[in-house]
Coordinates of C-alpha atoms in Angstrom, one line a residue:
X1 CA 25.3 25.9 32.1
X2 CA 22.7 23.4 33.3
X3 CA 19.9 25.9 32.7
X4 CA 21.1 26.6 29.2
X5 CA 21.2 22.8 28.4
X6 CA 17.7 22.4 29.9
X7 CA 16.3 25.2 27.7
X8 CA 17.9 23.6 24.6
X9 CA 16.3 20.2 25.4
X10 CA 12.9 21.9 26.1
X11 CA 12.9 23.7 22.8
X12 CA 14.4 20.9 20.7
X13 CA 10.9 19.5 20.0
X14 CA 10.0 22.7 18.3
X15 CA 12.8 22.2 15.8
X16 CA 11.5 18.6 15.1
X17 CA 8.0 20.0 14.6
X18 CA 9.2 22.7 12.2
X19 CA 11.3 20.3 10.1
X20 CA 8.6 17.7 9.9
X21 CA 6.1 20.5 9.0
X22 CA 8.2 21.5 6.0
X23 CA 8.8 17.9 5.1
X24 CA 5.0 17.5 4.7
X25 CA 4.7 20.8 2.8
X26 CA 7.0 19.5 0.0
X27 CA 5.7 15.9 0.0
X28 CA 2.2 17.2 -0.7
X29 CA 3.3 19.9 -3.1
X30 CA 5.0 17.1 -5.1
X31 CA 1.8 15.0 -5.0
X32 CA -0.6 17.8 -5.9
X33 CA 1.5 19.6 -8.5
X34 CA 0.5 16.9 -10.9
X35 CA -3.3 17.2 -10.5
X36 CA -4.2 20.4 -12.3
X37 CA -2.1 19.4 -15.3
X38 CA -3.5 15.9 -15.6
X39 CA -5.6 16.9 -18.7
X40 CA -2.3 18.3 -20.3
X41 CA -0.4 15.1 -19.5
X42 CA -3.4 13.0 -20.7
X43 CA -3.3 14.8 -24.0
X44 CA 0.5 14.7 -24.5
X45 CA 0.8 11.0 -23.8
X46 CA -2.6 10.0 -25.3
X47 CA -3.9 8.3 -22.1
X48 CA -7.4 7.0 -21.2
X49 CA -8.8 7.6 -17.7
X50 CA -7.5 4.3 -16.3
X51 CA -3.9 5.0 -17.5
X52 CA -4.2 8.6 -16.1
X53 CA -5.2 7.1 -12.7
X54 CA -2.3 4.8 -12.8
X55 CA 0.2 7.7 -12.4
X56 CA -1.0 8.2 -8.9
X57 CA -1.5 4.5 -8.2
X58 CA 2.1 3.6 -9.2
X59 CA 3.4 6.4 -7.0
X60 CA 1.4 5.3 -4.0
X61 CA 2.2 1.6 -4.6
X62 CA 5.9 2.2 -4.0
X63 CA 5.2 4.7 -1.2
X64 CA 3.0 2.1 0.6
X65 CA 5.1 -1.0 0.3
X66 CA 8.1 1.0 1.6
X67 CA 6.3 2.1 4.8
X68 CA 7.0 -0.8 7.1
X69 CA 10.6 -1.5 6.1
X70 CA 11.6 2.1 6.5
X71 CA 9.7 2.4 9.8
X72 CA 11.6 -0.6 11.1
X73 CA 14.9 1.2 10.2
X74 CA 13.6 4.3 12.0
X75 CA 13.0 2.2 15.2
X76 CA 16.8 1.4 15.1
X77 CA 17.6 5.1 15.5
X78 CA 18.2 6.1 11.9
X79 CA 15.6 8.8 11.7
X80 CA 17.9 11.7 10.7
X81 CA 19.6 9.9 7.8
X82 CA 16.4 8.2 6.7
X83 CA 14.4 11.3 6.4
X84 CA 17.2 13.6 5.2
X85 CA 18.5 11.4 2.4
X86 CA 14.9 10.4 1.5
X87 CA 14.0 14.1 1.0
X88 CA 17.1 14.7 -1.2
X89 CA 16.3 11.5 -3.2
X90 CA 12.7 12.2 -4.0
X91 CA 13.4 15.9 -4.6
X92 CA 15.9 14.9 -7.3
X93 CA 13.5 12.4 -8.8
X94 CA 10.7 15.0 -8.8
X95 CA 12.9 17.3 -10.9
X96 CA 13.9 14.5 -13.3
X97 CA 10.3 13.3 -13.7
X98 CA 9.4 16.7 -15.2
X99 CA 12.0 16.3 -17.9
X100 CA 11.1 13.0 -19.5
X101 CA 9.4 12.5 -22.8
X102 CA 7.9 9.0 -22.5
X103 CA 5.0 7.9 -20.4
X104 CA 6.8 4.6 -19.3
X105 CA 9.8 6.5 -18.0
X106 CA 7.5 9.1 -16.3
X107 CA 5.7 6.2 -14.5
X108 CA 9.1 4.7 -13.3
X109 CA 10.3 8.1 -12.0
X110 CA 7.0 8.7 -10.2
X111 CA 7.4 5.3 -8.6
X112 CA 10.9 6.3 -7.4
X113 CA 9.5 9.5 -6.0
X114 CA 7.0 7.4 -4.0
X115 CA 9.9 5.2 -2.7
X116 CA 11.7 8.3 -1.5
X117 CA 8.7 9.7 0.2
X118 CA 8.2 6.4 2.0
X119 CA 11.1 7.2 4.3
X120 CA 9.2 10.0 5.9
X121 CA 6.0 8.9 7.7
X122 CA 6.9 6.4 10.4
X123 CA 10.2 8.1 11.2
X124 CA 8.8 11.6 11.4
X125 CA 5.7 10.9 13.5
X126 CA 7.6 8.4 15.7
X127 CA 10.3 11.0 16.3
X128 CA 7.8 13.8 16.8
X129 CA 5.5 11.9 19.2
X130 CA 8.5 10.9 21.4
X131 CA 9.8 14.5 21.6
X132 CA 6.6 16.6 21.9
X133 CA 5.4 17.1 25.5
X134 CA 2.2 15.2 26.2
X135 CA 0.2 18.3 27.0
X136 CA 0.9 19.6 23.4
X137 CA 0.9 16.2 21.7
X138 CA -2.2 16.5 19.5
X139 CA -1.5 20.1 18.8
X140 CA 2.1 19.4 17.8
X141 CA 1.0 16.6 15.5
X142 CA -1.7 18.9 14.0
X143 CA 0.9 21.6 13.3
X144 CA 3.1 19.0 11.5
X145 CA 0.1 17.6 9.7
X146 CA -1.0 21.1 8.5
X147 CA 2.1 21.0 6.3
X148 CA 0.0 18.6 4.1
X149 CA -2.6 21.3 3.6
X150 CA 0.0 24.1 2.9
X151 CA 1.8 21.7 0.5
X152 CA -1.5 20.9 -1.3
X153 CA -2.3 24.6 -1.7
X154 CA 1.3 25.3 -2.9
X155 CA 1.4 22.4 -5.5
X156 CA -2.0 23.1 -6.8
X157 CA -1.6 26.9 -7.2
X158 CA 1.9 26.5 -8.8
X159 CA 0.6 24.1 -11.5
X160 CA -2.6 26.1 -12.1
X161 CA -0.7 29.4 -12.6
X162 CA 2.4 28.1 -14.4
X163 CA 0.6 25.7 -16.9
X164 CA -3.1 26.6 -17.0
X165 CA -2.8 30.4 -16.6
X166 CA 0.5 31.2 -18.3
X167 CA 0.7 28.2 -20.6
X168 CA 4.3 27.3 -19.7
X169 CA 5.7 23.7 -20.2
X170 CA 4.2 21.1 -17.9
X171 CA 7.6 20.1 -16.6
X172 CA 8.3 23.5 -14.9
X173 CA 6.1 22.9 -11.7
X174 CA 8.1 19.7 -11.0
X175 CA 11.3 21.6 -11.1
X176 CA 9.9 24.4 -8.9
X177 CA 8.8 21.9 -6.2
X178 CA 11.8 19.6 -6.4
X179 CA 14.6 22.0 -5.7
X180 CA 13.4 23.3 -2.3
X181 CA 12.6 19.6 -1.4
X182 CA 16.3 18.9 -1.7
X183 CA 17.1 21.9 0.5
X184 CA 14.8 20.6 3.2
X185 CA 16.5 17.2 3.2
X186 CA 19.9 18.9 3.6
X187 CA 18.5 21.0 6.5
X188 CA 17.2 17.9 8.2
X189 CA 20.7 16.3 8.0
X190 CA 22.4 19.4 9.5
X191 CA 19.8 20.5 12.2
X192 CA 18.9 17.2 13.8
X193 CA 21.6 16.4 16.3
X194 CA 20.1 14.2 19.0
X195 CA 16.7 12.6 19.8
X196 CA 15.1 11.2 22.9
X197 CA 13.5 8.7 20.6
X198 CA 16.6 6.8 19.3
X199 CA 18.1 6.6 22.8
X200 CA 14.9 5.1 24.2
X201 CA 14.7 2.6 21.4
X202 CA 18.3 1.5 21.9
X203 CA 17.5 0.8 25.5
X204 CA 14.2 -1.0 24.6
X205 CA 16.0 -3.2 21.9
X206 CA 18.6 -4.3 24.5
X207 CA 15.7 -5.6 26.6
X208 CA 14.0 -7.4 23.7
X209 CA 16.0 -10.4 22.9
X210 CA 13.7 -13.4 23.1
X211 CA 11.5 -14.9 20.3
X212 CA 8.5 -14.8 22.7
X213 CA 8.9 -11.1 23.0
X214 CA 9.1 -10.6 19.2
X215 CA 5.9 -12.5 18.8
X216 CA 4.3 -10.5 21.5
X217 CA 5.3 -7.2 20.0
X218 CA 4.1 -8.2 16.5
X219 CA 0.7 -9.0 18.0
X220 CA 0.8 -5.6 19.7
X221 CA 0.7 -3.9 16.3
X222 CA -2.7 -5.5 15.6
X223 CA -4.8 -4.9 18.7
X224 CA -8.5 -4.2 18.1
X225 CA -8.0 -0.5 18.9
X226 CA -5.2 -0.2 16.3
X227 CA -6.9 -2.2 13.6
X228 CA -10.0 0.0 13.6
X229 CA -7.8 3.1 13.6
X230 CA -6.1 1.6 10.5
X231 CA -9.5 1.1 8.9
X232 CA -10.6 4.7 9.7
X233 CA -7.4 6.0 8.2
X234 CA -8.0 3.9 5.0
X235 CA -11.5 5.4 4.6
X236 CA -10.4 8.9 5.2
X237 CA -7.4 8.7 2.8
X238 CA -9.6 7.0 0.2
X239 CA -12.0 10.0 0.3
X240 CA -9.1 12.5 0.4
X241 CA -7.3 11.0 -2.6
X242 CA -10.5 10.8 -4.6
X243 CA -11.0 14.5 -4.0
X244 CA -7.3 15.4 -4.3
X245 CA -6.7 13.5 -7.6
X246 CA -9.9 14.2 -9.5
X247 CA -11.3 17.5 -8.3
X248 CA -9.2 19.6 -10.7
X249 CA -10.4 17.4 -13.6
X250 CA -13.9 17.6 -12.3
X251 CA -13.7 21.4 -12.2
X252 CA -12.3 21.7 -15.8
X253 CA -14.4 19.0 -17.4
X254 CA -17.8 19.1 -15.6
X255 CA -17.9 22.6 -14.2
X256 CA -15.9 24.3 -17.0
X257 CA -13.7 26.2 -14.6
X258 CA -10.4 27.4 -16.3
X259 CA -7.0 28.9 -15.5
X260 CA -5.9 29.8 -12.0
X261 CA -9.5 29.5 -10.7
X262 CA -9.0 25.7 -10.7
X263 CA -6.2 26.1 -8.3
X264 CA -8.1 28.5 -6.0
X265 CA -11.2 26.4 -5.8
X266 CA -9.3 23.1 -5.3
X267 CA -7.4 24.9 -2.5
X268 CA -10.5 25.7 -0.5
X269 CA -10.2 22.4 1.4
X270 CA -6.6 22.8 2.6
X271 CA -7.1 26.5 3.4
X272 CA -10.0 25.6 5.7
X273 CA -8.4 22.4 7.1
X274 CA -5.4 24.1 8.7
X275 CA -7.3 26.2 11.3
X276 CA -9.9 23.4 11.7
X277 CA -7.3 20.8 12.5
X278 CA -5.5 23.0 15.0
X279 CA -8.8 23.8 16.8
X280 CA -10.0 20.2 17.0
X281 CA -6.5 19.0 18.0
X282 CA -6.4 21.5 20.9
X283 CA -9.9 20.3 21.8
X284 CA -8.8 16.7 21.8
X285 CA -5.8 17.6 24.0
X286 CA -8.4 19.0 26.5
X287 CA -11.1 16.4 26.4
X288 CA -9.0 13.4 25.3
X289 CA -12.0 11.7 23.6
X290 CA -11.3 10.8 20.0
X291 CA -14.4 8.7 19.6
X292 CA -16.8 11.5 20.3
X293 CA -15.1 14.0 18.0
X294 CA -14.9 11.5 15.1
X295 CA -18.6 10.6 15.5
X296 CA -19.4 14.2 14.9
X297 CA -16.9 15.0 12.2
X298 CA -16.9 12.0 9.9
X299 CA -20.6 11.7 9.1
X300 CA -20.6 15.4 8.1
X301 CA -17.5 14.9 6.0
X302 CA -19.1 12.0 4.3
X303 CA -22.2 14.0 3.4
X304 CA -20.2 17.0 2.1
X305 CA -18.1 14.7 -0.1
X306 CA -21.2 13.8 -2.1
X307 CA -23.3 17.0 -2.0
X308 CA -20.9 19.2 -3.9
X309 CA -20.4 16.7 -6.7
X310 CA -24.0 15.8 -7.3
X311 CA -25.4 19.3 -7.3
X312 CA -25.1 21.6 -10.3
X313 CA -24.8 24.7 -8.2
X314 CA -21.4 26.4 -7.8
X315 CA -22.5 27.7 -4.5
X316 CA -23.3 24.2 -3.2
X317 CA -20.0 23.0 -4.5
X318 CA -18.0 25.8 -2.6
X319 CA -20.0 25.3 0.6
X320 CA -19.4 21.5 0.4
X321 CA -15.7 22.0 0.0
X322 CA -15.6 24.3 3.0
X323 CA -17.5 21.8 5.1
X324 CA -15.2 19.0 3.9
X325 CA -12.2 21.2 4.8
X326 CA -13.6 21.7 8.4
X327 CA -14.4 18.0 8.9
X328 CA -12.4 15.9 6.5
X329 CA -9.2 13.9 6.5
X330 CA -6.7 16.6 7.4
X331 CA -8.8 17.6 10.4
X332 CA -9.2 14.1 11.8
X333 CA -5.6 13.1 11.1
X334 CA -4.1 14.5 14.3
X335 CA -6.9 12.7 16.3
X336 CA -6.1 9.4 14.7
X337 CA -2.4 9.9 15.2
X338 CA -3.1 10.6 18.9
X339 CA -5.1 7.4 19.1
X340 CA -2.2 5.4 17.5
X341 CA 0.3 7.0 20.0
X342 CA -1.8 6.0 23.0
X343 CA -2.3 2.4 21.8
X344 CA 1.1 1.7 20.3
X345 CA 4.0 -0.2 22.0
X346 CA 6.6 2.4 23.0
X347 CA 9.5 0.4 21.6
X348 CA 7.8 0.0 18.2
X349 CA 6.4 3.5 17.8
X350 CA 7.8 4.2 14.4
X351 CA 6.9 0.7 13.2
X352 CA 3.3 1.2 14.4
X353 CA 3.0 4.4 12.6
X354 CA 4.5 2.7 9.5
X355 CA 1.9 -0.1 9.7
X356 CA -0.8 2.4 10.3
X357 CA 0.2 4.4 7.2
X358 CA 0.7 1.3 5.2
X359 CA -2.9 0.2 5.5
X360 CA -4.1 3.8 5.1
X361 CA -2.1 4.3 1.9
X362 CA -3.5 1.1 0.3
X363 CA -6.4 3.5 -0.3
X364 CA -4.1 5.8 -2.2
X365 CA -3.2 2.9 -4.6
X366 CA -6.8 1.9 -5.2
X367 CA -8.7 5.2 -5.2
X368 CA -7.3 6.8 -8.4
X369 CA -7.6 3.7 -10.6
X370 CA -11.0 2.7 -9.2
X371 CA -12.3 6.3 -9.8
X372 CA -10.9 6.1 -13.4
X373 CA -12.6 2.7 -13.9
X374 CA -16.0 4.0 -12.6
X375 CA -15.7 7.1 -14.8
X376 CA -15.1 5.0 -17.9
X377 CA -17.9 2.6 -16.9
X378 CA -20.6 5.1 -15.9
X379 CA -19.5 8.3 -17.7
X380 CA -19.5 10.4 -14.6
X381 CA -17.7 10.8 -11.2
X382 CA -20.7 10.5 -9.0
X383 CA -20.3 6.8 -8.2
X384 CA -16.7 7.3 -7.2
X385 CA -17.7 9.9 -4.6
X386 CA -20.6 7.8 -3.3
X387 CA -18.2 5.0 -2.7
X388 CA -15.9 7.3 -0.8
X389 CA -18.7 8.5 1.4
X390 CA -19.8 4.9 2.2
X391 CA -16.3 3.9 3.2
X392 CA -16.1 6.9 5.7
X393 CA -19.4 5.8 7.4
X394 CA -18.2 2.2 7.7
X395 CA -14.9 3.3 9.2
X396 CA -16.4 5.6 11.8
X397 CA -19.0 2.9 12.9
X398 CA -16.2 0.4 13.4
X399 CA -14.1 2.9 15.2
X400 CA -16.9 4.0 17.6
X401 CA -17.8 0.4 18.5
X402 CA -14.2 -0.5 19.4
X403 CA -12.4 2.6 20.8
X404 CA -13.6 3.2 24.4
X405 CA -13.4 6.6 26.1
X406 CA -10.9 5.2 28.5
X407 CA -8.7 3.8 25.8
X408 CA -8.6 6.9 23.7
X409 CA -7.4 9.0 26.7

């Protein structure tokens, strides 16, 4: 009996990893299902580039401002209900957002989708990092994070085939993605039974009663090590969102790629990022040196982000996307998450992940609209990609000067 119980506890973390993986799959499928059909939506609603960029910015605004409040709820042991009901809610809103006929209502519903997705980040990574054994920590986080890449591929290809290839109504991809999202939320509510995480936090809260301690733990969220990790995330997300949001439009408008080819080319990055993230995550678990890995990966990522966009060669574009997939945001994500886990206060783990994602996702609010502004101002996308590359270089320099080898272990 005791042996059976021990096996159940030892494998429970695998269920957490699997559920959070699928959570990311449908969060990113929801985000990217929009991108290939942006020209269609622009035409239907009569939008300029700034208004088009606002669709993503409004979504990420509500997603970002909800990070810290929902993460604090997660630290009180509400992970199961927070994530499960959140998935059900944003799945329903995704379906409904594909059925509206006015741009104003479409913006409102995309904002509600962002609010629903805001329940996920802090709770899921806090829960995961408390349940995954230390020797598999970066690898486990990388498997969860690879759901982002699978979701990006899924959303992009669904939209490309359904709307661009077969010329069906632009609302259909939202319905296709929204329904399984609701199912994942229901699964989370039924599968998650217990967590080490919520028990530990209840114990920690009972020992955290004084104002002095509250002040101390608030300061602990903003140590130098954590601040530069927040900055690095901001820079990596800015580059990713610039790529994610505008690459399909770049392919159709500037490279004259059509139909399902848009989806396949845009999916190069996530296809490559999945094995790359797993390899570098395993490497980080072995060498425990985030700084050295990022000093190699980020400058290469920065260069690749620019090269494919400024060159007129399709070969250079594809090679650049492959290199960005190997070295870009989805590959360095598990390494940054590992760094947060090692520097975060244990009793505020979900809150720290929420703060971390809050500052990173500010980039998601700014990137689409800034890119739209630069396009209207300069008539091209080049300046937007240059800005993304510069931010990556600034981020890695700050990170490398602050995170010591000892601290990143």
